[in-house]
PDB file of C-alpha atoms and ligand atoms in Angstrom:
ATOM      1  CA  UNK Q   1    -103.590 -38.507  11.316  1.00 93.00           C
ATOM      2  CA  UNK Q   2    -101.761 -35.933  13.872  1.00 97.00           C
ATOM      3  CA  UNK Q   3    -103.290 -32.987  14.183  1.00 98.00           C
ATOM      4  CA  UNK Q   4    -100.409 -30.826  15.932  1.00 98.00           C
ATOM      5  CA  UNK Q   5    -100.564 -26.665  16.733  1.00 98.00           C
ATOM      6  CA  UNK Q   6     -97.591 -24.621  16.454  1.00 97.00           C
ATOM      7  CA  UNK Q   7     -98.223 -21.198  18.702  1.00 96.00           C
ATOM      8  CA  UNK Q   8     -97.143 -19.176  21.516  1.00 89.00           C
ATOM      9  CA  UNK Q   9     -98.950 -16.157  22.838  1.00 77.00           C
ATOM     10  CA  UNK Q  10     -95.690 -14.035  21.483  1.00 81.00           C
ATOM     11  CA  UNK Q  11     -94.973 -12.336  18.042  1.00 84.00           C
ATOM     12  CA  UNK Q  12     -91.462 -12.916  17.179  1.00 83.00           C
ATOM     13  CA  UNK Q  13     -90.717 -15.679  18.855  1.00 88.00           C
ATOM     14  CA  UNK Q  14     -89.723 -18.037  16.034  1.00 89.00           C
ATOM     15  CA  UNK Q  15     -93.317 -19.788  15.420  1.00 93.00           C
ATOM     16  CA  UNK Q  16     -93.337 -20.155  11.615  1.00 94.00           C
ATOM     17  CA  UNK Q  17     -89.613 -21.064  11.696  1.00 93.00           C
ATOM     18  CA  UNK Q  18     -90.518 -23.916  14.215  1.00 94.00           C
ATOM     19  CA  UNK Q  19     -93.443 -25.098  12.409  1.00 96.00           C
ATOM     20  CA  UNK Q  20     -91.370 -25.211   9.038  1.00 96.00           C
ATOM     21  CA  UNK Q  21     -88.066 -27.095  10.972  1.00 94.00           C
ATOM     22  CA  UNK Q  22     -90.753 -29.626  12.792  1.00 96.00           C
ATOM     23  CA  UNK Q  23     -92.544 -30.426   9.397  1.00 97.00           C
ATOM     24  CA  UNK Q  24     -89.158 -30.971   7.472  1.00 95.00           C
ATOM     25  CA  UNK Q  25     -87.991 -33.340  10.173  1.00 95.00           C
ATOM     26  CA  UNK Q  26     -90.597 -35.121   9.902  1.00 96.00           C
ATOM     27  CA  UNK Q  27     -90.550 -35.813   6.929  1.00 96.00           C
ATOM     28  CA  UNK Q  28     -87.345 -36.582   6.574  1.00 94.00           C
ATOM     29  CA  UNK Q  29     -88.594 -39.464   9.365  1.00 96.00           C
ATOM     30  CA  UNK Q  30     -90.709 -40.550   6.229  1.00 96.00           C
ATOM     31  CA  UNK Q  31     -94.142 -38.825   7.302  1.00 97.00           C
ATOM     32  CA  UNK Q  32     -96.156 -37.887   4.796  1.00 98.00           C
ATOM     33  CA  UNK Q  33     -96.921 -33.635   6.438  1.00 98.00           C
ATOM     34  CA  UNK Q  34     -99.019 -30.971   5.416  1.00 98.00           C
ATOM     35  CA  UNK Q  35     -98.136 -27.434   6.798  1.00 98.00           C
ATOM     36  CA  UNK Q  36    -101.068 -24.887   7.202  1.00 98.00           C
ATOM     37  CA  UNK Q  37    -100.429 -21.429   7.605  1.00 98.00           C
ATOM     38  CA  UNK Q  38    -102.879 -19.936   9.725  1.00 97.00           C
ATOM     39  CA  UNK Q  39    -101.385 -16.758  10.261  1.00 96.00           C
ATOM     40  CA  UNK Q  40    -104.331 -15.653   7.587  1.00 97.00           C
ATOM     41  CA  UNK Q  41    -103.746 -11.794   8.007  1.00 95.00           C
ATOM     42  CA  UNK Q  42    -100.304 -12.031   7.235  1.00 94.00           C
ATOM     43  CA  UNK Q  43     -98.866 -15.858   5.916  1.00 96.00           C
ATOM     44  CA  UNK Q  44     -94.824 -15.677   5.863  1.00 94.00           C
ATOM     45  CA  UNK Q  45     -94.058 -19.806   5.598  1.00 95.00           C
ATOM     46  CA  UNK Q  46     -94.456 -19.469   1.709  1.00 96.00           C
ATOM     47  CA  UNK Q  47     -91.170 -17.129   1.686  1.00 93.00           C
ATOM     48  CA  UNK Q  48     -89.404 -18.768   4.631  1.00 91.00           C
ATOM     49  CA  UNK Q  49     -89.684 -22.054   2.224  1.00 92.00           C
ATOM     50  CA  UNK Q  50     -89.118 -20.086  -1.038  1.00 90.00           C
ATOM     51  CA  UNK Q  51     -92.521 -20.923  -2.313  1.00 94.00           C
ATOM     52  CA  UNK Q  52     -94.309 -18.456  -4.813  1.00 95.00           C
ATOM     53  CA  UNK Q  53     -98.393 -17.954  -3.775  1.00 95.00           C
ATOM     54  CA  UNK Q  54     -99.679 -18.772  -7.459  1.00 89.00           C
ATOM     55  CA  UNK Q  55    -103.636 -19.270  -8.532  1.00 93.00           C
ATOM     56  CA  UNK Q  56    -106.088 -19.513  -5.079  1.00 97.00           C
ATOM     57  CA  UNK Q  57    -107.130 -23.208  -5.106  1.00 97.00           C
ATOM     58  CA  UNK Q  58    -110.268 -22.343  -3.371  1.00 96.00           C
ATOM     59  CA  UNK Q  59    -112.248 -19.120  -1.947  1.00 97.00           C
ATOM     60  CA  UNK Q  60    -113.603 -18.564   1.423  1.00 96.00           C
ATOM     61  CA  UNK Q  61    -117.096 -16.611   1.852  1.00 94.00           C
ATOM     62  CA  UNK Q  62    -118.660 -15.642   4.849  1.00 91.00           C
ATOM     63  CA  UNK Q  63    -122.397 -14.850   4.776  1.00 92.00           C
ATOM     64  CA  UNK Q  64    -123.363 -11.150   6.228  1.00 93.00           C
ATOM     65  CA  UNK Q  65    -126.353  -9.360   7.335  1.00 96.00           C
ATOM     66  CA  UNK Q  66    -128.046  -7.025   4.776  1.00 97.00           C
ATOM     67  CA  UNK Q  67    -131.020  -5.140   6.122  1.00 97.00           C
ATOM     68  CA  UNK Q  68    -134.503  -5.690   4.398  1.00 97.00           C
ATOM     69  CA  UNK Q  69    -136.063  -2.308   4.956  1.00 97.00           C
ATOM     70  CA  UNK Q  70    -139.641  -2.718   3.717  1.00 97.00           C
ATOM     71  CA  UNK Q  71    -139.322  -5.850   6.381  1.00 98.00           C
ATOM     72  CA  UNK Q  72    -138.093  -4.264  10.082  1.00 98.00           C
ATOM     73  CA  UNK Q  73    -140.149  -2.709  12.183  1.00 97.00           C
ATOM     74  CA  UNK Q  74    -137.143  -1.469  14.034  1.00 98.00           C
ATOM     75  CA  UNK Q  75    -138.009  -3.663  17.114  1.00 97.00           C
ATOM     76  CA  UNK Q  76    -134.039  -3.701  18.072  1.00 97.00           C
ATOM     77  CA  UNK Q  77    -134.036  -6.935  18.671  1.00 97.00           C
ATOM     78  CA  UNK Q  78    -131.329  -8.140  16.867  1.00 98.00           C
ATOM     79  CA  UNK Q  79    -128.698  -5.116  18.121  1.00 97.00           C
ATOM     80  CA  UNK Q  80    -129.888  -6.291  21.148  1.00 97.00           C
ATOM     81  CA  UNK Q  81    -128.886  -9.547  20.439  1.00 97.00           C
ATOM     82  CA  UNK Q  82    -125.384  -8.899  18.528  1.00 97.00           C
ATOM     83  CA  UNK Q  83    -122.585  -9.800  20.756  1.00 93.00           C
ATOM     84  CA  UNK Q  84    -119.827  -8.093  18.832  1.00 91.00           C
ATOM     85  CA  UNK Q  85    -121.898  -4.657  19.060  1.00 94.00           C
ATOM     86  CA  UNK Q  86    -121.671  -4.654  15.430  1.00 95.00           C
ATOM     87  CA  UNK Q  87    -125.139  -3.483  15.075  1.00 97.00           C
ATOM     88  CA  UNK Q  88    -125.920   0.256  15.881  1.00 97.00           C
ATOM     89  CA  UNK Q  89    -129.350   1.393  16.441  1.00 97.00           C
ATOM     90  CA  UNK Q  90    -130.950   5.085  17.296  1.00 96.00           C
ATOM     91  CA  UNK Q  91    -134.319   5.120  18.730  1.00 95.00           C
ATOM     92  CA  UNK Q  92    -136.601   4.952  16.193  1.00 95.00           C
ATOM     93  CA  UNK Q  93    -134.702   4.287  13.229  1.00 97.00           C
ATOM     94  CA  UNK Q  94    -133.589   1.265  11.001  1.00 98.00           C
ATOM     95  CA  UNK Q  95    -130.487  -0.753  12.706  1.00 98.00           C
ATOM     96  CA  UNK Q  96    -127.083   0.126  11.131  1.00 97.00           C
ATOM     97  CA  UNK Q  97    -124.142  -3.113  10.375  1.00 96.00           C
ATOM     98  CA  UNK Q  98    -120.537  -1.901  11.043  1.00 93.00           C
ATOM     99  CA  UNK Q  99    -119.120  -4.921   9.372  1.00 87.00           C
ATOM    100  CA  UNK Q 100    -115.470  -3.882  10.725  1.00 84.00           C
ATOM    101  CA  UNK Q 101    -117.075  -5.718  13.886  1.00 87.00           C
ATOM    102  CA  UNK Q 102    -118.973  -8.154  12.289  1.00 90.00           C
ATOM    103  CA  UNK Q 103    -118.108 -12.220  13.233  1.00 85.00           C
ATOM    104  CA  UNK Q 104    -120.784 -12.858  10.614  1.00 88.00           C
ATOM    105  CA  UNK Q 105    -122.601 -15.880  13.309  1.00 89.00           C
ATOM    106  CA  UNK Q 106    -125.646 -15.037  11.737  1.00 93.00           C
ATOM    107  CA  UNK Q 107    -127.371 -14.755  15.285  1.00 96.00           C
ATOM    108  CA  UNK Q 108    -129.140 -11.342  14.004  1.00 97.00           C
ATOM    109  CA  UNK Q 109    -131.019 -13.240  10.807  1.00 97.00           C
ATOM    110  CA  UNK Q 110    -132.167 -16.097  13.490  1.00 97.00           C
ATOM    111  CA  UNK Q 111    -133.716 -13.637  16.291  1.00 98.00           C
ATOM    112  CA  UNK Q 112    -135.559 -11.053  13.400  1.00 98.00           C
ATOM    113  CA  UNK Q 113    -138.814 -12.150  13.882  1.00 97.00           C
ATOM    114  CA  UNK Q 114    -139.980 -10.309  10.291  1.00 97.00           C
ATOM    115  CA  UNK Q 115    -137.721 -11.642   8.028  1.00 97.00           C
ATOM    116  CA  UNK Q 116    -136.243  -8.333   7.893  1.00 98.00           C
ATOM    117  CA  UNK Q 117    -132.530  -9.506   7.539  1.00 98.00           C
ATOM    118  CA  UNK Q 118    -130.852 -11.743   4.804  1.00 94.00           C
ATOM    119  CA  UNK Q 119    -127.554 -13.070   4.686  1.00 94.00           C
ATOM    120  CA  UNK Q 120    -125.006 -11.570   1.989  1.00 94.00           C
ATOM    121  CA  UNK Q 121    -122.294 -14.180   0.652  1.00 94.00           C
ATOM    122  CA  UNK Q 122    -119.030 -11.890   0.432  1.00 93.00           C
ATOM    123  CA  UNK Q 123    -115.395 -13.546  -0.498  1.00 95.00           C
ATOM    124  CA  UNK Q 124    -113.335 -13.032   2.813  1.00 94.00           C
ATOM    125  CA  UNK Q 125    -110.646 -15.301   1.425  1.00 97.00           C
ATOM    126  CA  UNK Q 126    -108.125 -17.319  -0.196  1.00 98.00           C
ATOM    127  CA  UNK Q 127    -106.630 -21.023   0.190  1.00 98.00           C
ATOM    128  CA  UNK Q 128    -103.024 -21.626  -2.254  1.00 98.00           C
ATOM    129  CA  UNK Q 129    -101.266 -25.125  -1.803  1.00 98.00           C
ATOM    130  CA  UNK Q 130     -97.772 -25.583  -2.918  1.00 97.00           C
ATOM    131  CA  UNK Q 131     -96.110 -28.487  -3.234  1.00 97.00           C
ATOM    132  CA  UNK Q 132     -92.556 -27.934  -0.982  1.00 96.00           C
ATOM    133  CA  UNK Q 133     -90.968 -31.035  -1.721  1.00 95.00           C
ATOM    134  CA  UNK Q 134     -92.221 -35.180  -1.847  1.00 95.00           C
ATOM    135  CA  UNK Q 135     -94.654 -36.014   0.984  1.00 97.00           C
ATOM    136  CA  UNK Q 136     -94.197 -32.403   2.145  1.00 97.00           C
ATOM    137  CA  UNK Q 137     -97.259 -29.852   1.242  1.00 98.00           C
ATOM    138  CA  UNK Q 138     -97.957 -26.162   2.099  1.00 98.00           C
ATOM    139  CA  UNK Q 139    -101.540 -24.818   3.054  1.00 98.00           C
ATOM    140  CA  UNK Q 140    -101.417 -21.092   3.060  1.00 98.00           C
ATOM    141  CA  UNK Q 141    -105.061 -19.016   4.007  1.00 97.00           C
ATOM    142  CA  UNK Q 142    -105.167 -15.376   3.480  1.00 97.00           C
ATOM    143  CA  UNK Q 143    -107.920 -13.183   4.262  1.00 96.00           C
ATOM    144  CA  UNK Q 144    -109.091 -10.137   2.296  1.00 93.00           C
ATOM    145  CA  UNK Q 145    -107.111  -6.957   3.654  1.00 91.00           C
ATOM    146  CA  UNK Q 146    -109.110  -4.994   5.966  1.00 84.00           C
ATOM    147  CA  UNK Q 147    -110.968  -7.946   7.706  1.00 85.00           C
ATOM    148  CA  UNK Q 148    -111.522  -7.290  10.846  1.00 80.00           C
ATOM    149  CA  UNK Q 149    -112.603 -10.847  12.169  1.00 83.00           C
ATOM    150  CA  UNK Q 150    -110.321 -13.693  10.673  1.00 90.00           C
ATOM    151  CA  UNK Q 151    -111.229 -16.717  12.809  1.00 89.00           C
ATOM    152  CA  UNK Q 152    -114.176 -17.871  10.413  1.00 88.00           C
ATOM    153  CA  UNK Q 153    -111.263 -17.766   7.903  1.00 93.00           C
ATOM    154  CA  UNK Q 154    -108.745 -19.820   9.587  1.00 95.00           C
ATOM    155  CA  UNK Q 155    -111.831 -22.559   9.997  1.00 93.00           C
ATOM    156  CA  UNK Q 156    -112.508 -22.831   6.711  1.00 94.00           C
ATOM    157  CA  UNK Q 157    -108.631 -22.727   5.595  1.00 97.00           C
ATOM    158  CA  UNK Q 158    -108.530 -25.947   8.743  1.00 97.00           C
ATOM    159  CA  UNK Q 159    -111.319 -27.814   6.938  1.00 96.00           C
ATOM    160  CA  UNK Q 160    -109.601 -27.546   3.621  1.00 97.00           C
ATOM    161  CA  UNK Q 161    -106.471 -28.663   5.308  1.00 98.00           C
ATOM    162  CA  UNK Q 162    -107.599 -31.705   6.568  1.00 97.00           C
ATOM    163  CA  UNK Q 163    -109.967 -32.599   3.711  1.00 97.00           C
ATOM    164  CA  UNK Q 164    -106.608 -32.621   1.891  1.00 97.00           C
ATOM    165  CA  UNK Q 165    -104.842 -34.340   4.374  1.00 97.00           C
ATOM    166  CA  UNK Q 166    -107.361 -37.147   4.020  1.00 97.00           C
ATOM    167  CA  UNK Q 167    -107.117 -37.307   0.079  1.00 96.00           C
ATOM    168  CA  UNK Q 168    -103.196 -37.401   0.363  1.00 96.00           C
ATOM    169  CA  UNK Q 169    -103.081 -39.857   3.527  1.00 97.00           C
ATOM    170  CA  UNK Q 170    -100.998 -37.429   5.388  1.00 98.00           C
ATOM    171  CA  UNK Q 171     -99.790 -38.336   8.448  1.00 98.00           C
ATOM    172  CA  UNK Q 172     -99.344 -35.361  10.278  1.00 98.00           C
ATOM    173  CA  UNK Q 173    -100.764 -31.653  10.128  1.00 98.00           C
ATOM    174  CA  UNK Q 174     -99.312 -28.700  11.627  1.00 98.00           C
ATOM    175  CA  UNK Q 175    -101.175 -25.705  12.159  1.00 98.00           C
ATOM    176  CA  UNK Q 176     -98.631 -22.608  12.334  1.00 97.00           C
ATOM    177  CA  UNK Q 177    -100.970 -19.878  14.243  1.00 97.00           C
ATOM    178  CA  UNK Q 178    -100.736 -16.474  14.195  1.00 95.00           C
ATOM    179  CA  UNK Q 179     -99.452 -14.563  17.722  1.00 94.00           C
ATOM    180  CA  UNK Q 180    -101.684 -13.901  20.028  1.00 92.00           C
ATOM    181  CA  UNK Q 181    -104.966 -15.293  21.883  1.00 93.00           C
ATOM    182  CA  UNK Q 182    -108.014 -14.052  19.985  1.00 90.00           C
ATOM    183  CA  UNK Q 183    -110.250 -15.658  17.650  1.00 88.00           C
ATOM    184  CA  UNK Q 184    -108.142 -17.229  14.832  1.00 91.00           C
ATOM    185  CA  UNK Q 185    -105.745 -18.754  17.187  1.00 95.00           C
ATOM    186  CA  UNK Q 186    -108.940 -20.450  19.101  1.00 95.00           C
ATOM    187  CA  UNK Q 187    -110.162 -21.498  15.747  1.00 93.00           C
ATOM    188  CA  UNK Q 188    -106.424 -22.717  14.863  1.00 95.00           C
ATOM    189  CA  UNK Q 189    -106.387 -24.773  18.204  1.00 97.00           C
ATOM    190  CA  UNK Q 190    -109.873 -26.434  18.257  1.00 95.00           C
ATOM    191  CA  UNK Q 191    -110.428 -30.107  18.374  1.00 95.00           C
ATOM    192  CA  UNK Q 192    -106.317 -30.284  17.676  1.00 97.00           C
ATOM    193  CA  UNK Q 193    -104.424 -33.177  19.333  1.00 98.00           C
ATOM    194  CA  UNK Q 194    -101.538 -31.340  20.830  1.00 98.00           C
ATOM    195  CA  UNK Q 195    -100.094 -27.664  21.168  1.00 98.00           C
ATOM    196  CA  UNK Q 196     -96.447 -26.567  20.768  1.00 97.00           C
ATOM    197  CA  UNK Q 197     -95.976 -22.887  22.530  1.00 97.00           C
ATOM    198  CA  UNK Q 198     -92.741 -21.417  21.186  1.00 96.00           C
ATOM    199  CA  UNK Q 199     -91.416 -18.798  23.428  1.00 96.00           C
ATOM    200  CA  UNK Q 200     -88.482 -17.237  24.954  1.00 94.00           C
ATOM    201  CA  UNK Q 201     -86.660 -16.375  27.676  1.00 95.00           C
ATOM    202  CA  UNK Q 202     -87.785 -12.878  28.352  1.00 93.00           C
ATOM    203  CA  UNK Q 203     -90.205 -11.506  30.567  1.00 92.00           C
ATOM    204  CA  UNK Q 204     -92.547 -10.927  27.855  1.00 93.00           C
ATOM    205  CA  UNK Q 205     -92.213 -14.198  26.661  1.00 93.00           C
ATOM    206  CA  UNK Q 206     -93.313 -15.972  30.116  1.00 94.00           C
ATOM    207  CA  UNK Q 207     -96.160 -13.716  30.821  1.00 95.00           C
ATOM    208  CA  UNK Q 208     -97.457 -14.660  27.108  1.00 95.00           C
ATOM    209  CA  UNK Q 209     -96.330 -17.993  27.747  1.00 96.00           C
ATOM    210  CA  UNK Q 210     -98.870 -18.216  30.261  1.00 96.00           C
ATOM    211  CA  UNK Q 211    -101.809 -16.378  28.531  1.00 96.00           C
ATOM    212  CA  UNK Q 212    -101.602 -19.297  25.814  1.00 97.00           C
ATOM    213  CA  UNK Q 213    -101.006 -22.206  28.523  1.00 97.00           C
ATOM    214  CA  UNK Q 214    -104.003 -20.658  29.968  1.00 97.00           C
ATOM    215  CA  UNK Q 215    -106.098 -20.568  26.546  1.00 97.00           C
ATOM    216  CA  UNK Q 216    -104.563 -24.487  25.695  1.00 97.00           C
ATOM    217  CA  UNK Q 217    -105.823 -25.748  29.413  1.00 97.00           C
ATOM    218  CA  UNK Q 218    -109.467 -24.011  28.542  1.00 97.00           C
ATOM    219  CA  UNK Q 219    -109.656 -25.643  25.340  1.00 97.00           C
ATOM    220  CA  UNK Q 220    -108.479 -29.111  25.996  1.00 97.00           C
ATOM    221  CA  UNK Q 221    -105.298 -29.286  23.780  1.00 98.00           C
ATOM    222  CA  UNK Q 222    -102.790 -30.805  25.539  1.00 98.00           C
ATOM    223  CA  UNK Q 223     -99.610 -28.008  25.377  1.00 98.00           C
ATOM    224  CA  UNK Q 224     -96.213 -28.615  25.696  1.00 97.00           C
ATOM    225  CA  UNK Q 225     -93.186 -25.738  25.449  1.00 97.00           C
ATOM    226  CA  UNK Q 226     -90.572 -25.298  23.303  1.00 96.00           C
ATOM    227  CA  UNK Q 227     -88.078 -22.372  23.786  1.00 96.00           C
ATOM    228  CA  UNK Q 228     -86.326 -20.624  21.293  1.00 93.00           C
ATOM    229  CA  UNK Q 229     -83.255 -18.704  21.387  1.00 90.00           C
ATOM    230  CA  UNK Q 230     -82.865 -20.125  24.973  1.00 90.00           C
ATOM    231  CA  UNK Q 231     -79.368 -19.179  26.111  1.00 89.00           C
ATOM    232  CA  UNK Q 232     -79.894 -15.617  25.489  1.00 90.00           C
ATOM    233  CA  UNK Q 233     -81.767 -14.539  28.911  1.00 87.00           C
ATOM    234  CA  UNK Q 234     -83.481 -16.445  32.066  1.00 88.00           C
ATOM    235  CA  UNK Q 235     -85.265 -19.837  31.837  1.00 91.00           C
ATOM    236  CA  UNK Q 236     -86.660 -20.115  35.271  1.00 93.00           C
ATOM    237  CA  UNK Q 237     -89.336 -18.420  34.926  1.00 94.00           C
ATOM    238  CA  UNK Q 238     -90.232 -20.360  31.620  1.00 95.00           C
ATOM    239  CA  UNK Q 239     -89.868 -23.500  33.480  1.00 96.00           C
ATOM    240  CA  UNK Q 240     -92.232 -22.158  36.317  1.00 96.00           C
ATOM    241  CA  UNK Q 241     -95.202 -21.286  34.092  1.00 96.00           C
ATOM    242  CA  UNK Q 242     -94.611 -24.423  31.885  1.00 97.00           C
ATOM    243  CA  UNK Q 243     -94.543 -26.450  35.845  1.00 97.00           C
ATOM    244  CA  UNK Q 244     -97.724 -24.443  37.021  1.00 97.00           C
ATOM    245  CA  UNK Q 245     -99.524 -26.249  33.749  1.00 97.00           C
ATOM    246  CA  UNK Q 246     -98.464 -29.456  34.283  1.00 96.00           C
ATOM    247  CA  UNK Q 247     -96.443 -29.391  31.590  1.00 97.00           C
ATOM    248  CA  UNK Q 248     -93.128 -29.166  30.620  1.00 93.00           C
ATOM    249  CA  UNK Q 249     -89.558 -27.531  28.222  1.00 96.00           C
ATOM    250  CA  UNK Q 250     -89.684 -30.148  25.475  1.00 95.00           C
ATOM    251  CA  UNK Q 251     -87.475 -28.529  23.304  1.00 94.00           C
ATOM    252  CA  UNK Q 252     -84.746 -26.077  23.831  1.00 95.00           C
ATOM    253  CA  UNK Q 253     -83.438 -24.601  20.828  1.00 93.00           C
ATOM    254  CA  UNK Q 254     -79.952 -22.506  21.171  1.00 91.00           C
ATOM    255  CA  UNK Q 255     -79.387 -19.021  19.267  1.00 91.00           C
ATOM    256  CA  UNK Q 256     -77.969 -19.585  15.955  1.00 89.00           C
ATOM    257  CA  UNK Q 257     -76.601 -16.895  13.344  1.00 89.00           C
ATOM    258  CA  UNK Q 258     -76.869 -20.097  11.055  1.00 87.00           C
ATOM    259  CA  UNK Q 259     -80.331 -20.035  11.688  1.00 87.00           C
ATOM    260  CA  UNK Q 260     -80.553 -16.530  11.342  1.00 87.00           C
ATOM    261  CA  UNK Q 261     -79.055 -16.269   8.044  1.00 87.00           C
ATOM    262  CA  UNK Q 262     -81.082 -19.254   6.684  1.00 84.00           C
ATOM    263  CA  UNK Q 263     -84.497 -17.593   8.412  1.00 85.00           C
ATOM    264  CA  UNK Q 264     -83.619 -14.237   6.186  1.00 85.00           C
ATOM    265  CA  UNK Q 265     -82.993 -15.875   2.945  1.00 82.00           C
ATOM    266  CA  UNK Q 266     -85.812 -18.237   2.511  1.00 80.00           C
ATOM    267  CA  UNK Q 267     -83.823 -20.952   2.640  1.00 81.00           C
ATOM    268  CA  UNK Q 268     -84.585 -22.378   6.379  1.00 81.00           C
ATOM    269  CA  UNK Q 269     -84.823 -25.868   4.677  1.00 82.00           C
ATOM    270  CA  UNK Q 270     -81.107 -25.860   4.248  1.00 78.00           C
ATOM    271  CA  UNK Q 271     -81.003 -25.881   8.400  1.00 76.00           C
ATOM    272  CA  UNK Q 272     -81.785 -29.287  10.534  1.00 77.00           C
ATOM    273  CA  UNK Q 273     -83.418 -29.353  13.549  1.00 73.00           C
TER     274      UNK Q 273
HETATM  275  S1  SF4 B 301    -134.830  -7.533  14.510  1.00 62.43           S
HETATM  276 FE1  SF4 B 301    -135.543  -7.350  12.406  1.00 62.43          FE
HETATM  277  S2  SF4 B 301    -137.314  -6.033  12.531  1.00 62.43           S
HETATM  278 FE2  SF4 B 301    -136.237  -5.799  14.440  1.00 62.43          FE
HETATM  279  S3  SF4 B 301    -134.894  -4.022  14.081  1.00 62.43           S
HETATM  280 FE3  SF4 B 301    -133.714  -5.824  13.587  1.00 62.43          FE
HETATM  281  S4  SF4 B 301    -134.014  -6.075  11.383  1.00 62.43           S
HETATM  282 FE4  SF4 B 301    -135.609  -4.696  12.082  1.00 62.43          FE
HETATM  283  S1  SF4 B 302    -123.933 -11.656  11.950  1.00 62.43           S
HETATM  284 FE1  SF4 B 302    -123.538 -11.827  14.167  1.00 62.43          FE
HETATM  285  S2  SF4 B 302    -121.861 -10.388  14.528  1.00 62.43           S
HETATM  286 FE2  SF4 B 302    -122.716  -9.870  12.527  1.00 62.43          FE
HETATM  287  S3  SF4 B 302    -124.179  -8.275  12.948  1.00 62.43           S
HETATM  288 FE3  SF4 B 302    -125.314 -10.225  12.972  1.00 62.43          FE
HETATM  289  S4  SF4 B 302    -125.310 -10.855  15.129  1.00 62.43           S
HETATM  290 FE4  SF4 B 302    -123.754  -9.259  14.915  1.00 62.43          FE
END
């Protein structure tokens, strides 16, 4: 089973609408695909495919740090230790969590050397599966609103993915990321067998280009390019960056008001790749 990534460092560059035009061609190539939405803080493939999110199939909990007060002895080790600086502590008093910053590693319940933390199981999200059409399935993970650190999310939403993907012998999953290079994308691209970076020909577009290139190269995922909307501005510099990474424009794809129109109405299946 193919474990393929569909990002590019860029918002608006046409990510989902690639991941959704790659999965129906390939199953139209009789591949048995699951699409997973990673975009967790804000999945759109369910309403670019016309799909309704109906019952969660599954939860995700994280595990957080609760303090134990007749346990510290405000040593400060573990804000010391806190890499996120999601622990405050004033000289003398009891160490304060700012969950907003919390990655919940757990690294503060390992160091306390009384006990004096214990992890807190909290819901941080929810996993929905539709059923698009034969051999073709939707993974969609959501995280609660307000959470600040999504990457443990899109992990857990990955391992359902593929746990499914083994049940249904699937042949190929596609991860649709969310923009960006922070956490959830990282989690989205590890241990992955290849990256697709969708971009396009602007200069905002080649200097994320690069940024994700960059973050591929780091992380071992091989990453190739694909460019969207790419006679509406200048290529060269997309073929530079994509030449400076050993790597190359697989795909071109042309602007279409076809596409477009499809993209807006939900009905992007109508359109072939
Ligand atoms: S490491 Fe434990 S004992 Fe020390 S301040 Fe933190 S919670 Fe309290
Ligand atoms: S769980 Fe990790 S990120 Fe959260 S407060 Fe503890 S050390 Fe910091």
């Amino acid at each position: 089973m193919k474990k393929i990534v569909i990002t590019g460092g860029k918002g608006g560059v046409g990510k989902s609408t690639v991941a959704i035009l790659f999965a129906d061609k390939l199953v139209r190539e009789n591949k048995k695909v699951i699409l997973c939405d990673c975009d967790v803080e804000c999945p759109n493939d369910y309403l670019l495919l016309g799909q309704k999110l109906a019952k969660p199939i599954e939860k995700v909990f994280a595990e957080f740090p609760k303090l134990i007060k007749k346990k510290c002895k405000k040593c400060g080790l573990c804000a010391k230790t806190c890499r996120s600086n999601a622990i405050f502590q004033a000289p003398g008093k009891y160490p304060v969590f700012i969950k907003d910053l919390c990655s919940a590693c757990g690294a503060c319940w390992i160091v306390c050397p009384y006990g004096a933390i214990g992890p807190q199981k909290e819901e941080t999200g929810q996993i929905f599966t539709n059923r698009v059409k034969n051999n073709f399935w939707l993974v969609t993970g959501m995280a609660k609103p307000g959470l600040e650190e999504t990457g443990p999310v899109v992990t857990e939403v990955k391992k359902f993915a593929l746990k499914f993907a083994e049940k249904n012998k699937v042949n190929v999953t596609l991860f649709d990321t969310a923009p960006g290079i922070h956490c959830p994308v990282v989690s989205a691209l590890l241990n992955c067998d290849l990256a697709y970076c969708v971009t396009e020909p602007t200069p905002m577009g080649a200097y994320d280009l690069n940024l994700i290139l960059d973050l591929c190269q780091k992380l071992k995922v091989p990453a190739k390019v694909i460019l969207n909307q790419a006679d509406l501005g200048d290529k060269r510099k997309i073929e530079k960056i994509a030449k400076k990474f050993k790597t190359k424009v697989e795909k071109e794809i042309p602007y279409s008001r076809k596409l477009v129109e499809a993209y807006s109405k939900g009905k992007l299946l109508n359109f072939r790749l």
